GROMACS .gro file of C-alpha atoms in nm:
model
  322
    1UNK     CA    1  -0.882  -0.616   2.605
    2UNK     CA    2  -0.934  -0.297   2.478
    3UNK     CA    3  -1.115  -0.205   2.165
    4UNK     CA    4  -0.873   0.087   2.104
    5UNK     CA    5  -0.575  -0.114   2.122
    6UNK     CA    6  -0.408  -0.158   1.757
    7UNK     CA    7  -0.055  -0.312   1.698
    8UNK     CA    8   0.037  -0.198   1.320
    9UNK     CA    9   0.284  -0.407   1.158
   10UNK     CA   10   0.508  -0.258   0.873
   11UNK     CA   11   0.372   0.041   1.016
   12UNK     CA   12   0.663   0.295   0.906
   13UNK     CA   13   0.611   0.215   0.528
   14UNK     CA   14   0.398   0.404   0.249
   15UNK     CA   15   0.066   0.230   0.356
   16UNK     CA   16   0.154   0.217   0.752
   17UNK     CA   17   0.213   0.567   0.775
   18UNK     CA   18  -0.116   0.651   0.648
   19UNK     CA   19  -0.295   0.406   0.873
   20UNK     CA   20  -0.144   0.499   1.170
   21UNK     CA   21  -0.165   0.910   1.107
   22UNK     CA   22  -0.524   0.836   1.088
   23UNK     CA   23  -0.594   0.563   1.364
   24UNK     CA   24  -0.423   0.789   1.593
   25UNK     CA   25  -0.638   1.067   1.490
   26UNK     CA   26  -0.943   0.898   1.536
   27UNK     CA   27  -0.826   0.813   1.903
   28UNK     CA   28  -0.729   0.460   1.860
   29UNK     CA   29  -0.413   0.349   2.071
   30UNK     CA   30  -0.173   0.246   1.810
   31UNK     CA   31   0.163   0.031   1.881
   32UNK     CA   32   0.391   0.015   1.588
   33UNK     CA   33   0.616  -0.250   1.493
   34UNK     CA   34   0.872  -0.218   1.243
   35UNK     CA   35   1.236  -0.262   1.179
   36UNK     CA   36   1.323   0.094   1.147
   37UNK     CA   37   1.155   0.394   1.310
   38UNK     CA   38   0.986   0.623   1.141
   39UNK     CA   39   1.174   0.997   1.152
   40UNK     CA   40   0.873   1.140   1.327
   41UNK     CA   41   0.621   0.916   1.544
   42UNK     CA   42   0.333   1.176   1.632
   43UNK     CA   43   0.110   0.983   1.874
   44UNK     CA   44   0.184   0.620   1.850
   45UNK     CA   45   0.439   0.374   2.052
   46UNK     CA   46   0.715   0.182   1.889
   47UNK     CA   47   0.932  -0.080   1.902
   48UNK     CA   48   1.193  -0.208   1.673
   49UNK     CA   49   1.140  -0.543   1.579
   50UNK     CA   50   1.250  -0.741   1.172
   51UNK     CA   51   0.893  -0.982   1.240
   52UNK     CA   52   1.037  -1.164   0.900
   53UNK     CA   53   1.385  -1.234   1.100
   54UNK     CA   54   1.286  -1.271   1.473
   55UNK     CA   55   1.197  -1.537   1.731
   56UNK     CA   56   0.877  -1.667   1.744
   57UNK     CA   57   0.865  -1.603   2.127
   58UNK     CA   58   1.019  -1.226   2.100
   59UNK     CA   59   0.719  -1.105   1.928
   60UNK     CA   60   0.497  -1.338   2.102
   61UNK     CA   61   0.576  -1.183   2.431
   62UNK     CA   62   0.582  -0.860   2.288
   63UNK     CA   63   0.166  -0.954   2.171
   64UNK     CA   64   0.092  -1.117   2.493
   65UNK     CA   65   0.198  -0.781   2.680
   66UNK     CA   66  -0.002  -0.553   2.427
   67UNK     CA   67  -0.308  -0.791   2.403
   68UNK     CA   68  -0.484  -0.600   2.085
   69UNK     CA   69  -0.806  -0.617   2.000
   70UNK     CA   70  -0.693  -0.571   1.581
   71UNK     CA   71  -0.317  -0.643   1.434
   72UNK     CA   72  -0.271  -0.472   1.097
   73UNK     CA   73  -0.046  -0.626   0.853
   74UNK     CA   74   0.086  -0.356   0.683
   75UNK     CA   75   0.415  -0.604   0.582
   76UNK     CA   76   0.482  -0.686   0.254
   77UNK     CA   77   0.720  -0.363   0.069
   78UNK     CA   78   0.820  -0.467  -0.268
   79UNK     CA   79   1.047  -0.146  -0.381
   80UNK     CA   80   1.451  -0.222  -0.427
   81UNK     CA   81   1.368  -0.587  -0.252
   82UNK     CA   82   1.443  -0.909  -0.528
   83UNK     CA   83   1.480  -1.277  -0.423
   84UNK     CA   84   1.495  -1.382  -0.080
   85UNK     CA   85   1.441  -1.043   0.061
   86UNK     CA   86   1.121  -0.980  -0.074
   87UNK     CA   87   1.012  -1.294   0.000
   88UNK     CA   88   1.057  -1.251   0.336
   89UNK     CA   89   0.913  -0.863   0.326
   90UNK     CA   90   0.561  -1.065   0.163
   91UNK     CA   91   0.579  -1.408   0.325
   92UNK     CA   92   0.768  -1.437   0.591
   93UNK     CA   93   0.672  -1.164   0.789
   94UNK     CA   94   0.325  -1.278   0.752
   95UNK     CA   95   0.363  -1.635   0.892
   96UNK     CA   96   0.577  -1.490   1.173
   97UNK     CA   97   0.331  -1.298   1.253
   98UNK     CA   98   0.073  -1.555   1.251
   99UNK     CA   99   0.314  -1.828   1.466
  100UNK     CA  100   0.333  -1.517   1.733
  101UNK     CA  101  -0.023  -1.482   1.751
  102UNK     CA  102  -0.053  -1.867   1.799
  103UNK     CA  103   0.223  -1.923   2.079
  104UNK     CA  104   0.097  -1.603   2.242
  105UNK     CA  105  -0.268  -1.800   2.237
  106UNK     CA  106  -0.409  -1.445   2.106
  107UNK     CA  107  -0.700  -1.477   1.818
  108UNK     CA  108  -0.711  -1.128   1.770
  109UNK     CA  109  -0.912  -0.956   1.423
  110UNK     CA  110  -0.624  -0.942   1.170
  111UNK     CA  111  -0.652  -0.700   0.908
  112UNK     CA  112  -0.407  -0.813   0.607
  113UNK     CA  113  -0.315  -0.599   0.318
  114UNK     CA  114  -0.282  -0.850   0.039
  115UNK     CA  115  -0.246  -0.749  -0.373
  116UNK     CA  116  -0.491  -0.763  -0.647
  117UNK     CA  117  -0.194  -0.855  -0.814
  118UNK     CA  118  -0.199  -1.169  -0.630
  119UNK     CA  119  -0.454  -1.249  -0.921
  120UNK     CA  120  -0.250  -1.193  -1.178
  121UNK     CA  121  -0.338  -0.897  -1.476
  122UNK     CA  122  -0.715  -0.877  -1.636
  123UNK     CA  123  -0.713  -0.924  -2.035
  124UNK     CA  124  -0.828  -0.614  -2.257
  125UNK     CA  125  -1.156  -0.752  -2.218
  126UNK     CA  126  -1.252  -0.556  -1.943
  127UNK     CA  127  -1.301  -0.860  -1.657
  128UNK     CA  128  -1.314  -0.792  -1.310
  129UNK     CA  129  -0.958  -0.922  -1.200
  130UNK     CA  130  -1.205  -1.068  -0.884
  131UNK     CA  131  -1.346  -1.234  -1.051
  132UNK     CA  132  -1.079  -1.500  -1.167
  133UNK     CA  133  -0.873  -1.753  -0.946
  134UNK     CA  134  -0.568  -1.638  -0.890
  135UNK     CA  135  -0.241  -1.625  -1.124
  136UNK     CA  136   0.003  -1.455  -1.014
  137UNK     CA  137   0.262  -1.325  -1.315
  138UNK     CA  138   0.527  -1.214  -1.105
  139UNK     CA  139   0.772  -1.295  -0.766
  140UNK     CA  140   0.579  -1.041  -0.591
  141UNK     CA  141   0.272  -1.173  -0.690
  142UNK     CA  142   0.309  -1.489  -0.569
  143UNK     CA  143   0.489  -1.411  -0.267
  144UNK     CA  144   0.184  -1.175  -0.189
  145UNK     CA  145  -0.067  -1.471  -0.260
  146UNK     CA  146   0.120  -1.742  -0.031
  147UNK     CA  147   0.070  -1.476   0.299
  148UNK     CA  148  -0.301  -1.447   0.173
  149UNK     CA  149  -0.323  -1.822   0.164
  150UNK     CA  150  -0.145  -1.879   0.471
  151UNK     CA  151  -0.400  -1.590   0.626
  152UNK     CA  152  -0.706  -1.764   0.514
  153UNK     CA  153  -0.572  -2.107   0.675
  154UNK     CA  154  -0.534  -1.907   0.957
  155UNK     CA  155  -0.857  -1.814   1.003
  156UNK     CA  156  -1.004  -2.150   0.878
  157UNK     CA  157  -0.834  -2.304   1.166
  158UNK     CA  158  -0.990  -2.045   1.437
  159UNK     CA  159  -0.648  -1.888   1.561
  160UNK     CA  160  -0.720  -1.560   1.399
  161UNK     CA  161  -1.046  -1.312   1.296
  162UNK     CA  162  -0.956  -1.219   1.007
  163UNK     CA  163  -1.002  -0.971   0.740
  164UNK     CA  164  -0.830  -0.988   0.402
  165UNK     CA  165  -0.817  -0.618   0.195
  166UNK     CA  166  -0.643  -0.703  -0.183
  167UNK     CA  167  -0.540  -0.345  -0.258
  168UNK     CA  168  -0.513  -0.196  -0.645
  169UNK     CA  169  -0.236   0.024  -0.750
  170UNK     CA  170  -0.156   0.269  -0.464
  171UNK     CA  171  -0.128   0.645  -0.484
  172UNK     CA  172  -0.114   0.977  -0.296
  173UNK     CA  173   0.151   1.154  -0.057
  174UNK     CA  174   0.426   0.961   0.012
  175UNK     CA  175   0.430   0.759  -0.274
  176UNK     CA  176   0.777   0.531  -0.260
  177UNK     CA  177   1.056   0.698  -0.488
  178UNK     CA  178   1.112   0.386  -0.639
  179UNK     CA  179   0.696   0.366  -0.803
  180UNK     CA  180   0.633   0.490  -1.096
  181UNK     CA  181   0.436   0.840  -0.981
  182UNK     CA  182   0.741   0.864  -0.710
  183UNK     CA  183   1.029   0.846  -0.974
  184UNK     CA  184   0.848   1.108  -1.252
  185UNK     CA  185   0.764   1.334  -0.907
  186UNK     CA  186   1.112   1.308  -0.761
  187UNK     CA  187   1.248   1.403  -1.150
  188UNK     CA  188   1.036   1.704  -1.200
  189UNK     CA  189   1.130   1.811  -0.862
  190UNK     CA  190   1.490   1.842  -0.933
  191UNK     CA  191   1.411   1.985  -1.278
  192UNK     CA  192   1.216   2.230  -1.099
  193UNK     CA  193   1.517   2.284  -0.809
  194UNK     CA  194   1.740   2.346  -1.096
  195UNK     CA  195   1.489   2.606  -1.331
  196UNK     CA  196   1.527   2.339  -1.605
  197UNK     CA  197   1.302   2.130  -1.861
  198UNK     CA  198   1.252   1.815  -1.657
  199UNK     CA  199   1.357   1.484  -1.943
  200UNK     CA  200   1.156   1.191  -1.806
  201UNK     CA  201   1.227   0.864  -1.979
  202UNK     CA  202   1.015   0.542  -1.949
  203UNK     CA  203   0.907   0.250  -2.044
  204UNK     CA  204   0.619   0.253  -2.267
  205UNK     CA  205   0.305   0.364  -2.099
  206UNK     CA  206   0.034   0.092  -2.220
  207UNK     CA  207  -0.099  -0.048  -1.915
  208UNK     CA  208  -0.416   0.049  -1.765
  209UNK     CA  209  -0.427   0.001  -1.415
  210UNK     CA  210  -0.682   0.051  -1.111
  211UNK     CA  211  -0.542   0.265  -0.818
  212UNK     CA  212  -0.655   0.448  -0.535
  213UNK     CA  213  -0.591   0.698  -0.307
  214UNK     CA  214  -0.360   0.610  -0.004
  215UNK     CA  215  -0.563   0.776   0.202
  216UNK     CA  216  -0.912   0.601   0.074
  217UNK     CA  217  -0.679   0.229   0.177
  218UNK     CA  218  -0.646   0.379   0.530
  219UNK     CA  219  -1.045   0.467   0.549
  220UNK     CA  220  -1.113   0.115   0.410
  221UNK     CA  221  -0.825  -0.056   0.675
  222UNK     CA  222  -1.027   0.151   0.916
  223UNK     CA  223  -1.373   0.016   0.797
  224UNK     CA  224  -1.232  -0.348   0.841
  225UNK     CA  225  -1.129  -0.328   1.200
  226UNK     CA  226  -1.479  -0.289   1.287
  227UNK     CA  227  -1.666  -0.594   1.060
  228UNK     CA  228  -1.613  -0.972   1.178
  229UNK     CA  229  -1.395  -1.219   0.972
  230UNK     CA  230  -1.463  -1.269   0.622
  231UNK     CA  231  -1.375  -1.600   0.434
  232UNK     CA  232  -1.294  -1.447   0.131
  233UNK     CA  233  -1.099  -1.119   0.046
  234UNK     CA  234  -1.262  -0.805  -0.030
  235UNK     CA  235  -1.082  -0.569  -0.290
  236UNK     CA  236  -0.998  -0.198  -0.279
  237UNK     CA  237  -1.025   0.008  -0.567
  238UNK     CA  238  -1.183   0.238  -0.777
  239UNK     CA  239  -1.294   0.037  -1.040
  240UNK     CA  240  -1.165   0.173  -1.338
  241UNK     CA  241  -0.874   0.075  -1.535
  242UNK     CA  242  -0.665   0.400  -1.606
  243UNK     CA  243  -0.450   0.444  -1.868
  244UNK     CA  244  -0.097   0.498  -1.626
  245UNK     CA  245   0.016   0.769  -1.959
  246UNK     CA  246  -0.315   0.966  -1.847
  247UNK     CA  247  -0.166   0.986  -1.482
  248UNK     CA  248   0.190   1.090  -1.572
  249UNK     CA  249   0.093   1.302  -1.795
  250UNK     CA  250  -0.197   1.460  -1.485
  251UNK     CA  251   0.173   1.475  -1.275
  252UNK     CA  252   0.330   1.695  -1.509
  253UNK     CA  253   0.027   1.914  -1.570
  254UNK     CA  254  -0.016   1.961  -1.154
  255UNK     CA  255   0.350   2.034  -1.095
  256UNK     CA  256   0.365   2.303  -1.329
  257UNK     CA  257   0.698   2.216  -1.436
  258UNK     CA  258   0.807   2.224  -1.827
  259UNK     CA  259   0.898   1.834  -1.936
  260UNK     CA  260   0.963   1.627  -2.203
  261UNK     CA  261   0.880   1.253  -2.158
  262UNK     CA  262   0.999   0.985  -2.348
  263UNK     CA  263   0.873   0.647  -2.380
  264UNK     CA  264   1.086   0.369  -2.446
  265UNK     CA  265   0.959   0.057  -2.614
  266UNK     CA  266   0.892  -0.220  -2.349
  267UNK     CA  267   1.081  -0.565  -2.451
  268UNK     CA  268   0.752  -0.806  -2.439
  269UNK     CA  269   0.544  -0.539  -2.585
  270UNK     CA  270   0.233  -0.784  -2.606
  271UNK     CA  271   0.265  -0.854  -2.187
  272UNK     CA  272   0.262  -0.505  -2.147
  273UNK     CA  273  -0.020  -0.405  -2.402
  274UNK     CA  274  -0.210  -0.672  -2.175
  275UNK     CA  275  -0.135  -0.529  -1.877
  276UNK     CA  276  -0.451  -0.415  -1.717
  277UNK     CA  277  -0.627  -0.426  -1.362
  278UNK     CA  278  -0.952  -0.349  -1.244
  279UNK     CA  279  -1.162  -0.444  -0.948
  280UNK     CA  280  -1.535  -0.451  -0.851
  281UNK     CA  281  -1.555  -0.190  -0.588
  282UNK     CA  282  -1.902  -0.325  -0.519
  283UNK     CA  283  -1.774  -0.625  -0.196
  284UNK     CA  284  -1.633  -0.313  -0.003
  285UNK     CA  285  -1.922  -0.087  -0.023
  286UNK     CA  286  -2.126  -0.337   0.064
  287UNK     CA  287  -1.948  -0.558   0.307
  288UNK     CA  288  -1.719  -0.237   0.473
  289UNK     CA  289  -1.964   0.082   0.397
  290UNK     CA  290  -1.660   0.233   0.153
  291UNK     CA  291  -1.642   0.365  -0.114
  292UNK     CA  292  -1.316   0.529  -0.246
  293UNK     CA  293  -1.369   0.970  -0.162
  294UNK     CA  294  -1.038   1.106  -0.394
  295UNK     CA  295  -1.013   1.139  -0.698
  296UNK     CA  296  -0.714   1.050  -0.905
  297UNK     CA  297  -0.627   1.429  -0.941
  298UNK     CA  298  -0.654   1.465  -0.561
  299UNK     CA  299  -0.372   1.182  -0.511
  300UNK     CA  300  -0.156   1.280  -0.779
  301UNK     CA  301  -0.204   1.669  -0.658
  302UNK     CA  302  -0.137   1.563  -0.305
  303UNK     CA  303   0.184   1.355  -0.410
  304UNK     CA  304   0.316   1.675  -0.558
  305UNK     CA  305   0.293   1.874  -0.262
  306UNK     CA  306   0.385   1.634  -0.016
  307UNK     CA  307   0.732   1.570  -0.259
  308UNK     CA  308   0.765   1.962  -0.272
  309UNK     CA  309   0.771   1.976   0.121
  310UNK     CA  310   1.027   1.661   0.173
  311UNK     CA  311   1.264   1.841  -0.124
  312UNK     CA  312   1.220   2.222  -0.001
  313UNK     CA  313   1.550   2.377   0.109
  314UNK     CA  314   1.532   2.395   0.492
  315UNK     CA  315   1.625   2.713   0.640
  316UNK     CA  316   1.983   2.831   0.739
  317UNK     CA  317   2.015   2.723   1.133
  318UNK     CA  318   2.324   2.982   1.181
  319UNK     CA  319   2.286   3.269   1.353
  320UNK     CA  320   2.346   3.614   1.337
  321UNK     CA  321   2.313   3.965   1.504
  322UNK     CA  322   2.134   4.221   1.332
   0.00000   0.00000   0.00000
């Protein structure tokens, strides 16, 4: 078995992407398995595989032949899913996942990306959301907790190593369109595109949320492919709880582009004047060596760019003789 050898699940998604870019550049031997491809694959192997809608035995055999030393679970997408679908994207790619490993009689390290959501939000108090036993608010929340759980029962019975990571809030380059930094860039882009006044209208900005840098996640994922099995998760984040206005607002000011924003009354404003989430950052410094390198200006600037490059008129491929 080699050391090298990682199979990334979900690997084409926001988080998966950054992973693999950087597994691959720190000369780890990456298999990716996903249900679409990604539209460029620089240095990594693929292969097309739904885990949350295939046979046990497919991806079984498809483990057996790889053998990994680490499996990433990089499953789990919430954007435009509802109902069954993102239960599946949270829950039932992770038990598939775990069944395969199991038939394939592999007990590999498993690094799983769960939520600090999966907790539920912290009170204006200022509490460590780690600090609490879990209560999930939402679908996604609890969706997220039961592949946790089902993790952690995994590893309590021996069949996998593994290595829970509850991420904060998420940001950087390639933020999904459908998040909230993704939508306001994607807007301003077009305003920008067009030489106008970018409108941006949202819900009222009153949470205060803890995120990090996509690119600090894939330094921590890293970080926990080297470190035995823990029986408890370890959080990612930065340990503050931002104000989410402050960040917009940061978007606008880095883009450069004139815009009005609007905020829109939320319907329960007292659930969303409670809506905070914070972390103790102090578990991964100590358990994984990291601690979070970008600052939020460095993700939000980075989101920018990487949005101006995917929306940049490509050049004219006709030809012509001068």
């Amino acid at each position: 078995m080699s050391e090298d050898r990682i199979v990334v699940v979900g690997g084409t998604g926001f988080l998966g992407r950054q992973i693999c870019k950087d597994l691959v550049a720190a000369g780890r031997d990456v298999l990716v398995v996903a249900r679409n491809a990604a539209r460029s694959a620089p240095g990594y192997r693929f292969r097309a595989i739904d885990v949350s809608d295939t046979p046990t035995g497919e991806l079984a055999a498809v483990l057996a032949a790889e053998r990994p030393d680490t499996v990433i679970n990089a499953t789990g997408g919430k954007w435009g899913l509802t109902g069954r679908e993102l239960e599946a994207s949270c829950v039932g790619a992770t038990r598939h996942i775990l069944a395969a490993l199991a038939s394939a009689r592999l007990a590999p390290r498993l690094v799983h990306l769960g939520s600090v959501l999966e907790y539920g939000h912290v009170a204006p108090d200022g509490t460590d959301a780690t600090q609490r036993s879990p209560g999930p608010a939402s679908d996604y929340d609890r969706f997220k907790l039961a592949a946790t759980e089902a993790v952690l029962s995994a590893a309590a019975a021996g069949t996998v190593d593994a290595v829970v990571l509850r991420l904060a809030n998420v940001a950087g380059p390639g933020a999904p369109a459908a998040s909230l930094l993704g939508r306001v860039a994607d807007r301003l882009a077009a305003a920008a595109g067009r030489g106008e006044t970018a409108m941006i209208e949202l819900t009222a900005l009153n949470a205060r949320r803890d995120y990090v840098d996509v690119r600090d996640v894939s330094d921590a994922v890293r970080a926990a492919t080297r470190i035995t099995g823990r029986p408890t998760p370890i959080a990612i984040g930065r340990g503050e709880a931002v104000p989410v206005r402050t960040l917009v607002t940061m978007l606008i000011e880095v883009s450069g582009v004139p815009a009005t924003m609007v905020e829109i009354p939320a319907p329960d404003l007292a659930a969303d004047t409670d809506d905070w989430t914070r972390v103790d950052p102090r578990p991964a410094r100590d358990l994984l060596g990291w601690t979070p390198r970008r600052t939020l200006r460095d993700s939000v600037h980075e989101l920018w760019h990487d949005v101006m490059e995917r929306t940049a008129p490509q050049p004219s491929r006709s030809g012509g003789s001068a």
